[in-house]
């Protein structure tokens, strides 16, 4: 099993005829994801990688059963596209673009919460359950990162995900589902919100968190562990330990101001809650082995 | 994008929020060629401290006809200007002039100053609007114990801060503004004024796509008037495309390199150490920054050339070469930012720029076999382990000192 997406997840690609949309649709289909339809206004009747294209999500869901959407839409049109997917009843939505205006990030998360849907992103590589399905732009062909296995991974960064996950795979681990929540200040979904699903997933033995300075997402994970919502082993790497205070280093969401969001605070909270924390990516594999008694 | 105090106050004032009377003085150059060159490149012109001091004196003189004291406020984007001695009162033209001279020739080379009437203060309040990422709401914080950093107040006197959450779709409701004023324990006359200021600040926040709108201190004067004593407005960078009033010029940045990089969309931070980072991806670059410190090295600059810039290795290297770094450390692990394209870019940049310092490469990801070949052919040694690459760079940087 896996969480968020598997072989049965029926996917709509919004913005399917664009350069990125068509390129990654081909890859999603090739790796086995069930892409049922695509949407680009004005392009109904076309096909991309054998997938039929419709003018609107409304017209696509009238012809196909679907439960998830991935958006290859420019940042300034992302909110509109998310509303379109939500209004057609899609409950899992991944939005890739970097650069969504902050006030629209808030409105997207607010709308998702109101309708009980999960929006992942923006500014993310998406979600992948290696060997099963992908709503994202991952180089699944790089075996030393995207190997199927029993590790749930959650991350705020793309490039760092390759770096850290490769260290776990080097020690013999693989990935059940990897979720990139994205580097925006107000991502659609937060780390702790996926912990119940990882807890319930029999194939996920442990969770690896790839965090970053700033915000409170790592602290929320610690709270969920303290509350007993998540009880499996958890290993965390958090980048930005030596970043100077007040500088916007890393993602827009990553800024330390006046004693909140510092990496030291995050690591302390996670350790107190029973997580194992790595101070560098190369230690992640050994900590996972230790946590799982191998 | 953080605005200067004087810009925030102009926007507040236009929205109907009262601010103290003031006059803005900016450095200008008498040399036409310098001015022309500056406007072409956006570069900062040298400050003529004497001319600036004279103008500040004139401005202070005008204001002092109506009050007994003015405040000379350095317009810098750093926090804690008061503590750093960059905001000082003056009671005469001479005193104002000498303060201006001190600021202009001091370490910050202050080139823009706000000369402001001092007001008789009864209390200093705090008021701000920002986003709560977890609840996806806007949060309004207020306190009657303003004038200090809110983070400090939150630690020392958390009960002194009142807060309300606002649904961004519904907007601020009148009852919320009133309720907050009553929570603060304001007197009847001040309640209405405070609610009015909060309403206007909320409009400023929404209309300008702000990530933070803060008035600290918000003066309650002896005569019972509320005035914005300071203004902090941060505009969301992702919204600048629809906020044409805010243009990023050289004065918003600490160095030429940071300014040039920002205009070209290359994330760049200036430091003063030995190792130039030229990495891909925010998370990975930040982690390499950490690893350099763990290994005992120092950073000359932080630079990301991943994402939309991955074909732009030449410009990235040019920016790194502007530093007095001893080595350039290139670490990537890209997906869309293909390894082969980045390696070719790095080799082309080396051929064109002929860097005078060693380069350590650790380029991995999509098509990394080709990338490895490209680097080897060019006589570089491709590394595959981030920590090994970091250690190599730290060794090289340390070796030069021996």
XYZ file of C-alpha atoms in Angstrom:
696
model
C 0.000 0.000 0.000
C 0.895 3.637 0.015
C -0.814 6.877 0.899
C -2.310 9.695 -1.214
C -1.929 7.858 -4.546
C -1.621 4.269 -5.780
C -2.387 2.233 -8.946
C -6.110 2.881 -8.585
C -5.907 6.699 -8.225
C -7.619 8.301 -11.249
C -5.880 11.497 -12.191
C -6.825 14.619 -14.145
C -3.997 16.823 -15.438
C -4.933 20.533 -15.570
C -2.767 22.392 -18.065
C -1.988 19.137 -19.888
C -1.115 20.619 -23.298
C 1.585 22.987 -22.015
C 5.297 22.156 -22.241
C 5.653 20.935 -18.651
C 2.162 19.420 -18.566
C 2.615 17.254 -21.646
C 6.208 16.279 -20.757
C 5.303 15.061 -17.264
C 2.003 13.471 -18.344
C 4.047 11.196 -20.608
C 6.269 10.277 -17.661
C 3.356 9.730 -15.268
C 1.679 7.390 -17.777
C 4.972 5.604 -18.431
C 5.625 4.940 -14.728
C 2.123 3.462 -14.359
C -0.016 6.309 -13.008
C -3.650 6.173 -14.101
C -4.150 9.483 -15.908
C -7.780 9.508 -17.101
C -8.140 12.981 -18.604
C -6.495 16.312 -19.198
C -7.823 19.868 -19.225
C -6.820 22.889 -21.269
C -9.481 25.471 -22.186
C -9.886 25.548 -25.976
C -8.065 22.264 -26.606
C -10.879 19.710 -26.222
C -10.557 16.827 -28.688
C -6.761 16.682 -28.588
C -4.792 13.890 -26.920
C -1.568 13.930 -24.898
C 0.185 10.569 -24.432
C -3.110 8.897 -25.283
C -5.003 10.930 -22.657
C -8.113 12.816 -23.901
C -8.187 16.599 -23.371
C -11.279 18.594 -22.273
C -12.144 22.315 -22.094
C -12.907 22.190 -18.365
C -12.636 19.949 -15.320
C -16.452 19.882 -15.258
C -16.527 18.355 -18.757
C -13.714 15.915 -17.890
C -15.426 14.517 -14.773
C -18.708 14.138 -16.707
C -16.942 11.632 -18.954
C -14.481 10.048 -16.478
C -14.397 8.996 -12.861
C -11.564 10.909 -11.181
C -10.382 11.544 -7.629
C -7.183 13.543 -7.983
C -5.746 16.397 -10.020
C -2.286 17.717 -10.782
C -1.925 21.335 -11.923
C 0.618 22.564 -14.467
C -0.784 26.070 -14.378
C 1.119 29.391 -14.072
C 1.229 30.680 -10.472
C -1.131 33.610 -11.021
C -3.862 31.258 -12.331
C -3.318 28.529 -9.746
C -6.032 29.611 -7.293
C -8.629 29.588 -10.065
C -7.536 26.096 -11.160
C -7.622 24.787 -7.569
C -11.172 26.159 -7.113
C -12.146 24.486 -10.411
C -10.860 21.109 -9.174
C -12.465 21.509 -5.722
C -15.813 22.533 -7.248
C -15.792 19.343 -9.350
C -15.380 17.276 -6.201
C -11.721 16.292 -6.567
C -10.256 15.690 -3.117
C -6.540 15.354 -3.752
C -4.926 18.175 -5.666
C -1.225 18.740 -6.344
C -0.090 22.155 -7.526
C 3.455 22.359 -8.871
C 4.097 26.016 -9.753
C 6.433 28.241 -7.733
C 5.320 31.857 -7.287
C 1.670 31.747 -6.127
C 0.858 35.132 -4.527
C 0.792 34.855 -0.727
C -2.816 35.985 -0.290
C -3.870 33.318 -2.809
C -1.852 30.676 -0.946
C -3.980 31.520 2.099
C -7.226 31.336 0.108
C -6.233 27.976 -1.403
C -5.495 26.393 1.974
C -8.598 27.973 3.466
C -10.803 26.554 0.664
C -9.190 23.107 0.922
C -9.847 22.972 4.660
C -13.445 24.104 4.210
C -14.159 21.294 1.721
C -12.138 18.596 3.477
C -9.805 18.185 0.487
C -6.021 17.916 0.501
C -4.082 20.375 -1.640
C -0.337 19.673 -1.860
C 1.985 22.544 -2.888
C 2.674 24.940 -4.493
C 6.356 25.155 -5.187
C 6.737 21.384 -5.020
C 7.779 18.318 -7.002
C 4.522 16.658 -5.890
C 3.747 13.187 -4.583
C 5.143 9.813 -5.673
C 4.459 6.244 -4.569
C 7.419 4.628 -6.383
C 6.412 1.835 -8.768
C 2.708 2.694 -8.392
C 1.692 6.227 -9.129
C 2.907 9.785 -9.305
C 1.281 13.200 -9.177
C 4.468 15.064 -9.700
C 7.700 15.749 -11.519
C 10.090 13.233 -9.979
C 12.987 11.522 -11.786
C 11.565 8.121 -10.787
C 14.163 6.498 -13.061
C 16.972 7.442 -10.656
C 17.009 4.186 -8.689
C 19.196 5.357 -5.853
C 16.434 7.753 -4.791
C 13.052 6.461 -5.974
C 13.222 2.799 -4.970
C 9.941 1.212 -3.717
C 10.051 0.321 -0.033
C 8.691 0.946 3.439
C 9.748 4.506 4.216
C 7.275 7.389 4.198
C 9.075 10.609 3.243
C 7.888 14.191 3.686
C 9.903 17.148 2.490
C 9.857 20.918 1.960
C 12.563 20.866 -0.731
C 13.198 19.207 -4.096
C 16.973 19.079 -4.455
C 17.486 18.187 -0.797
C 15.007 15.317 -1.146
C 17.256 13.652 -3.719
C 20.273 14.190 -1.453
C 18.717 12.879 1.786
C 16.584 10.077 0.328
C 19.604 8.714 -1.571
C 21.355 8.368 1.807
C 18.492 6.196 3.142
C 18.340 4.110 -0.043
C 22.119 3.573 0.187
C 21.475 1.809 3.513
C 18.920 -0.531 1.930
C 15.695 1.417 2.407
C 13.027 2.288 -0.156
C 10.059 4.643 -0.301
C 6.345 3.848 0.208
C 5.117 7.373 -0.524
C 7.076 10.606 -0.807
C 5.189 13.866 -0.313
C 6.718 17.206 -1.187
C 4.645 19.734 0.747
C 6.504 22.514 -1.045
C 8.603 25.526 -0.145
C 5.889 28.214 -0.001
C 5.199 30.146 3.218
C 1.605 28.840 3.246
C 1.604 25.372 1.675
C -1.758 23.719 0.978
C -0.941 20.834 3.345
C 1.435 20.465 6.265
C 3.629 17.581 7.469
C 1.520 16.624 10.483
C -1.625 16.288 8.367
C -0.233 13.186 6.631
C 0.894 11.400 9.794
C -2.459 9.639 10.437
C -2.327 8.124 6.925
C 1.290 6.977 7.346
C 0.338 5.552 10.760
C -2.526 3.581 9.185
C -0.513 2.380 6.167
C 0.698 -1.189 6.932
C 3.537 -0.861 4.416
C 5.047 2.242 5.966
C 7.436 1.197 8.762
C 8.932 4.595 9.511
C 8.728 8.211 8.370
C 11.608 10.416 7.267
C 11.112 14.165 7.491
C 13.274 16.534 5.484
C 12.665 19.896 7.093
C 14.005 23.392 6.884
C 14.443 26.402 9.136
C 11.427 28.673 9.627
C 7.754 28.032 10.228
C 6.313 25.507 12.653
C 5.730 22.360 10.577
C 8.379 20.319 12.390
C 7.014 21.402 15.773
C 3.533 20.250 14.706
C 5.000 16.815 13.909
C 6.464 16.686 17.416
C 3.033 17.587 18.849
C 1.337 14.811 16.840
C 3.880 12.327 18.197
C 3.354 13.556 21.755
C -0.405 13.182 21.298
C -0.012 9.577 20.143
C -1.444 10.297 16.674
C 1.733 8.874 15.192
C 3.660 6.137 17.033
C 5.967 4.559 14.404
C 9.660 5.507 14.291
C 10.467 8.922 12.847
C 13.808 10.306 11.675
C 14.277 13.965 10.772
C 16.887 16.028 8.998
C 16.403 19.797 9.202
C 18.542 22.107 7.047
C 19.608 25.628 7.974
C 21.081 25.066 11.436
C 23.809 27.664 10.867
C 21.697 30.157 8.878
C 22.000 33.725 10.187
C 18.891 35.131 11.870
C 16.719 37.448 9.828
C 18.138 36.490 6.396
C 15.816 34.912 3.886
C 17.885 31.840 3.176
C 16.435 28.921 1.278
C 12.745 28.840 0.384
C 10.476 31.819 0.902
C 8.900 29.864 3.736
C 12.233 29.576 5.485
C 13.061 32.584 7.612
C 13.943 32.723 11.259
C 12.629 35.700 13.158
C 13.179 36.428 16.799
C 13.543 32.964 18.255
C 10.770 31.120 16.413
C 11.438 28.624 13.651
C 15.094 28.037 14.533
C 16.483 24.628 13.663
C 17.706 24.121 17.249
C 14.129 24.559 18.562
C 12.770 22.167 15.944
C 15.346 19.471 16.716
C 14.745 19.802 20.458
C 10.963 19.484 20.017
C 11.335 16.436 17.766
C 13.815 14.710 20.075
C 11.620 15.304 23.110
C 8.753 13.667 21.208
C 10.876 10.586 20.541
C 12.141 11.284 17.016
C 15.745 10.685 15.971
C 17.382 13.711 14.407
C 20.301 13.742 11.955
C 22.617 16.739 11.851
C 23.766 15.805 8.347
C 22.165 13.830 5.490
C 24.725 10.984 5.654
C 23.525 9.999 9.155
C 19.909 9.396 8.121
C 20.446 5.755 7.080
C 22.131 4.710 10.328
C 19.424 6.397 12.442
C 16.682 4.616 10.491
C 18.426 1.272 11.051
C 18.748 2.030 14.742
C 15.075 3.084 14.986
C 13.905 -0.105 13.290
C 16.307 -2.313 15.242
C 18.309 -3.500 12.219
C 10.226 43.114 -0.337
C 10.567 45.234 2.742
C 9.785 48.923 2.359
C 11.529 51.798 4.112
C 9.773 53.504 7.017
C 9.095 56.636 4.974
C 7.433 54.581 2.197
C 5.241 52.707 4.668
C 4.221 55.997 6.285
C 3.388 57.546 2.907
C 1.103 54.581 2.186
C -0.410 54.753 5.704
C -0.987 58.475 5.368
C -2.628 58.080 1.929
C -4.939 55.482 3.499
C -5.979 57.931 6.241
C -3.764 56.764 9.106
C -2.315 59.785 10.926
C 1.470 60.098 11.062
C 3.666 62.801 12.659
C 4.593 65.755 10.424
C 7.870 65.058 8.672
C 10.141 65.859 5.779
C 12.187 63.379 3.761
C 15.793 64.215 2.842
C 17.656 62.122 0.290
C 21.263 62.312 -0.858
C 21.741 63.656 -4.343
C 24.914 64.054 -6.333
C 26.101 67.349 -7.771
C 28.031 65.558 -10.484
C 25.828 65.008 -13.544
C 27.946 62.130 -14.840
C 27.697 60.243 -11.571
C 23.927 60.726 -11.481
C 23.596 59.555 -15.058
C 25.764 56.492 -14.491
C 23.812 55.744 -11.350
C 20.448 55.887 -13.041
C 21.684 53.627 -15.820
C 23.058 50.919 -13.571
C 20.822 51.490 -10.579
C 24.007 51.801 -8.531
C 24.261 53.853 -5.394
C 25.931 57.222 -5.748
C 28.465 58.385 -3.162
C 26.991 60.479 -0.347
C 27.947 64.132 0.049
C 27.613 64.253 3.865
C 27.880 68.065 4.046
C 25.157 68.726 1.478
C 22.910 66.165 3.140
C 23.499 67.679 6.608
C 22.617 71.135 5.328
C 19.327 69.868 3.889
C 18.484 68.019 7.101
C 19.196 71.225 9.018
C 16.832 73.213 6.786
C 14.099 70.592 7.165
C 14.563 70.519 10.949
C 14.477 74.322 11.098
C 11.113 74.382 9.344
C 9.585 71.796 11.652
C 11.071 73.366 14.801
C 9.022 76.510 14.124
C 5.979 74.500 15.224
C 7.443 72.184 17.861
C 10.303 72.019 20.331
C 11.922 68.793 19.212
C 12.467 66.732 16.037
C 13.745 63.220 15.507
C 16.307 62.368 12.815
C 15.564 58.858 11.586
C 18.005 56.939 9.389
C 16.106 55.195 6.614
C 17.640 51.718 6.664
C 15.957 48.325 6.285
C 17.570 46.848 9.398
C 15.634 46.309 12.627
C 16.654 47.893 15.949
C 17.658 51.272 14.470
C 16.935 53.010 17.772
C 19.201 50.727 19.791
C 21.932 51.064 17.142
C 21.880 54.859 17.621
C 20.514 55.554 14.138
C 17.445 57.444 15.363
C 18.169 60.478 17.548
C 16.311 63.598 18.732
C 17.437 67.167 18.073
C 16.224 70.481 19.490
C 18.095 72.829 17.155
C 19.115 73.138 13.509
C 22.776 72.744 14.449
C 22.105 69.583 16.410
C 20.076 68.134 13.513
C 22.899 68.935 11.085
C 25.554 67.307 13.196
C 23.422 64.163 13.643
C 22.901 63.967 9.872
C 26.659 64.309 9.340
C 27.257 61.535 11.889
C 24.754 59.175 10.195
C 25.962 59.932 6.660
C 29.629 59.390 7.411
C 29.131 56.517 9.871
C 29.449 52.800 9.073
C 25.975 52.651 7.472
C 26.598 55.613 5.143
C 22.964 56.650 5.606
C 21.748 58.450 2.500
C 18.054 58.898 3.256
C 16.755 60.462 6.461
C 13.320 61.251 7.769
C 13.144 64.440 9.839
C 10.062 64.098 12.001
C 8.252 66.190 14.618
C 8.513 64.658 18.085
C 5.128 64.226 19.750
C 4.175 64.149 23.447
C 3.468 60.505 24.101
C 1.155 59.089 26.740
C 1.511 55.441 25.694
C 3.100 53.370 22.951
C 0.864 50.684 21.399
C 1.626 47.823 19.023
C -0.473 46.788 16.013
C 0.252 44.345 13.190
C -1.367 42.183 10.519
C 0.316 39.030 9.198
C -0.541 35.540 7.949
C -0.940 32.394 10.049
C 0.169 29.568 7.732
C -1.321 26.825 9.913
C -4.872 28.184 10.194
C -4.711 29.927 6.780
C -6.105 33.058 8.427
C -4.807 36.555 8.914
C -3.762 37.328 12.455
C -3.973 40.755 14.068
C -1.755 41.340 17.078
C -2.140 44.347 19.354
C -0.760 45.502 22.681
C -0.738 48.587 24.877
C 2.870 47.738 25.740
C 4.329 48.562 22.318
C 7.630 50.159 21.431
C 9.609 46.941 21.975
C 10.136 44.053 19.546
C 6.962 41.950 19.478
C 9.020 38.735 19.676
C 10.578 39.988 22.915
C 7.170 40.983 24.300
C 5.754 37.562 23.342
C 8.412 35.892 25.493
C 8.428 38.312 28.427
C 4.785 39.403 28.691
C 2.637 37.082 26.525
C -0.534 38.189 28.342
C 0.059 41.746 27.181
C -0.649 40.746 23.560
C -4.239 40.501 22.274
C -4.948 38.709 19.034
C -7.805 38.112 16.631
C -8.002 35.847 13.570
C -9.533 37.139 10.351
C -10.914 35.036 7.503
C -9.157 36.389 4.405
C -12.244 35.836 2.236
C -14.625 37.562 4.647
C -12.273 40.366 5.626
C -12.052 42.305 8.884
C -15.451 42.798 10.524
C -16.320 45.950 12.464
C -17.139 44.013 15.632
C -13.644 42.488 15.528
C -11.909 45.870 15.371
C -14.086 47.172 18.253
C -13.628 44.023 20.317
C -9.855 44.265 19.990
C -9.893 47.916 21.116
C -11.949 46.955 24.197
C -9.563 44.047 24.913
C -6.732 46.576 25.006
C -8.644 48.561 27.636
C -8.716 51.751 25.569
C -10.880 54.702 26.674
C -14.105 55.398 24.812
C -12.692 58.093 22.505
C -9.668 56.018 21.600
C -11.755 52.905 20.812
C -13.279 54.486 17.714
C -9.943 55.924 16.582
C -8.172 52.588 17.068
C -10.875 50.683 15.152
C -10.556 53.236 12.339
C -6.783 52.804 12.141
C -7.097 49.004 12.149
C -9.646 49.155 9.316
C -7.333 51.317 7.251
C -4.292 49.161 8.015
C -6.286 46.113 6.912
C -7.052 47.796 3.580
C -3.344 48.674 3.211
C -2.457 45.015 3.853
C -4.934 43.694 1.272
C -4.443 46.350 -1.422
C -0.659 46.103 -1.385
C -0.396 42.290 -1.219
C 1.480 42.640 2.053
C 2.956 39.796 4.081
C 3.321 42.092 7.092
C 1.860 45.490 8.009
C 3.082 46.714 11.385
C 2.818 49.951 13.373
C 5.212 49.852 16.298
C 5.004 52.097 18.146
C 1.503 53.384 17.583
C 1.605 56.593 19.643
C -1.253 57.560 21.914
C -0.459 61.225 22.458
C -1.091 63.246 25.595
C -3.930 64.971 23.723
C -5.531 61.556 23.017
C -4.603 61.209 19.361
C -3.336 57.971 17.744
C -0.352 58.403 15.374
C 1.837 55.873 13.559
C 5.287 56.399 15.106
C 6.924 53.872 12.791
C 5.866 51.789 9.812
C 6.915 48.390 8.611
C 5.416 47.063 5.402
C 6.615 43.922 3.659
C 5.252 43.236 0.181
C 4.924 39.637 -1.042
C 7.574 39.072 -3.740
C 5.237 36.713 -5.637
C 2.751 39.585 -6.029
C 5.152 42.238 -7.336
C 3.928 41.566 -10.904
C 0.639 43.274 -9.953
C 2.162 45.895 -7.643
C 4.014 48.107 -10.142
C 4.525 50.869 -7.548
C 7.259 48.846 -5.870
C 10.448 48.690 -7.873
C 13.523 46.985 -6.483
C 16.448 49.383 -6.753
C 19.998 49.243 -5.387
C 19.080 50.947 -2.092
C 17.127 47.873 -0.955
C 20.270 45.712 -0.990
C 23.492 45.540 1.025
C 25.817 44.959 -1.926
C 26.041 45.367 -5.720
C 26.172 41.582 -6.152
C 22.978 41.037 -4.123
C 21.184 43.698 -6.148
C 22.318 42.365 -9.554
C 21.435 38.796 -8.555
C 17.971 39.819 -7.312
C 17.140 41.682 -10.535
C 18.109 38.565 -12.496
C 16.127 36.290 -10.178
C 19.180 34.497 -8.763
C 18.946 33.913 -4.984
C 22.160 35.388 -3.559
C 23.401 36.377 -0.105
C 26.688 38.120 0.629
C 29.021 36.928 3.397
C 32.709 37.598 3.963
C 34.322 34.129 4.236
C 36.362 31.895 1.918
C 33.998 29.595 0.031
C 31.662 30.675 -2.772
C 28.610 28.416 -2.899
C 27.170 27.856 -6.362
C 24.536 25.213 -5.691
C 21.122 24.195 -6.991
C 17.953 24.229 -4.945
C 17.125 26.183 -1.801
C 17.162 23.215 0.580
C 20.385 21.702 -0.753
C 22.217 25.051 -0.813
C 21.171 25.722 2.787
C 22.401 22.262 3.803
C 25.760 22.758 2.065
C 25.986 26.101 3.933
C 25.573 24.127 7.207
C 28.079 21.428 6.210
C 30.762 24.019 5.376
C 30.381 25.435 8.894
C 30.443 21.952 10.487
C 33.752 21.299 8.699
C 35.214 24.553 9.997
C 34.956 26.562 6.779
C 33.496 30.009 6.105
C 31.117 31.240 3.377
C 31.853 34.033 0.892
C 28.449 33.915 -0.741
C 25.268 31.840 -0.935
C 24.056 31.401 -4.518
C 21.428 29.141 -6.071
C 21.541 28.502 -9.790
C 18.941 25.736 -9.889
C 15.320 26.019 -10.981
C 14.815 28.603 -13.706
C 18.525 29.554 -13.620
C 20.036 26.156 -14.312
C 21.132 27.163 -17.801
C 22.810 30.248 -16.397
C 26.017 28.879 -14.862
C 28.039 31.659 -16.522
C 26.227 34.477 -14.736
C 26.294 32.530 -11.456
C 30.047 32.042 -11.672
C 30.567 35.695 -12.586
C 28.783 36.722 -9.385
C 30.908 34.287 -7.337
C 34.096 35.710 -8.875
C 33.182 39.201 -7.628
C 34.046 37.932 -4.123
C 37.487 37.427 -2.688
C 36.672 33.749 -2.168
C 39.387 31.107 -2.328
C 37.322 28.361 -3.941
C 33.977 27.867 -5.698
C 31.954 24.880 -4.476
C 29.362 23.536 -6.922
C 26.867 21.005 -5.530
C 23.706 19.973 -7.403
C 21.266 17.049 -7.447
C 18.760 18.147 -10.048
C 15.706 16.743 -11.756
C 14.443 19.246 -14.293
C 17.670 21.133 -13.735
C 19.527 18.424 -15.660
C 23.040 17.476 -14.539
C 24.409 17.337 -18.105
C 23.150 20.852 -18.893
C 24.590 22.235 -15.648
C 27.971 20.545 -16.244
C 28.143 21.943 -19.781
C 27.253 25.379 -18.406
C 29.972 25.170 -15.769
C 32.626 24.134 -18.322
C 31.555 26.907 -20.730
C 31.712 29.430 -17.868
C 35.228 28.287 -16.934
C 36.391 28.633 -20.536
C 34.919 32.104 -20.826
C 35.678 33.564 -17.393
C 38.995 31.788 -16.724
C 38.469 31.765 -12.944
C 41.543 32.535 -10.841
C 40.571 30.052 -8.094
C 39.916 26.304 -7.839
C 36.459 24.848 -8.478
C 35.078 21.770 -6.708
C 32.237 20.015 -8.559
C 29.630 17.575 -7.287
C 26.986 17.535 -10.045
C 24.398 14.760 -9.900
C 20.841 13.980 -11.049
C 19.225 13.548 -14.462
C 21.833 12.475 -17.100
C 24.680 12.505 -14.597
C 26.806 10.040 -16.647
C 27.067 12.641 -19.417
C 27.734 15.333 -16.831
C 30.609 13.296 -15.400
C 32.128 12.847 -18.884
C 31.826 16.567 -19.618
C 33.590 17.507 -16.376
C 36.375 14.933 -16.851
C 37.003 16.031 -20.450
C 37.432 19.594 -19.190
C 40.028 18.444 -16.671
C 37.810 18.724 -13.596
C 37.467 15.991 -10.999
C 33.781 15.084 -10.613
C 32.824 14.186 -7.029
C 29.583 12.385 -6.121
C 29.350 12.769 -2.356
C 28.246 16.144 -0.976
C 30.211 15.853 2.267
C 33.385 14.838 0.435
C 33.004 17.874 -1.836
C 32.494 20.149 1.177
C 35.608 18.758 2.911
C 37.636 19.260 -0.289
C 36.539 22.919 -0.528
C 37.304 23.573 3.144
C 40.775 22.002 2.706
C 41.529 24.198 -0.291
C 40.306 27.331 1.518
C 42.390 26.514 4.606
C 45.474 25.583 2.585
C 45.923 29.080 1.223
C 46.510 30.404 4.715
C 49.512 28.141 5.343
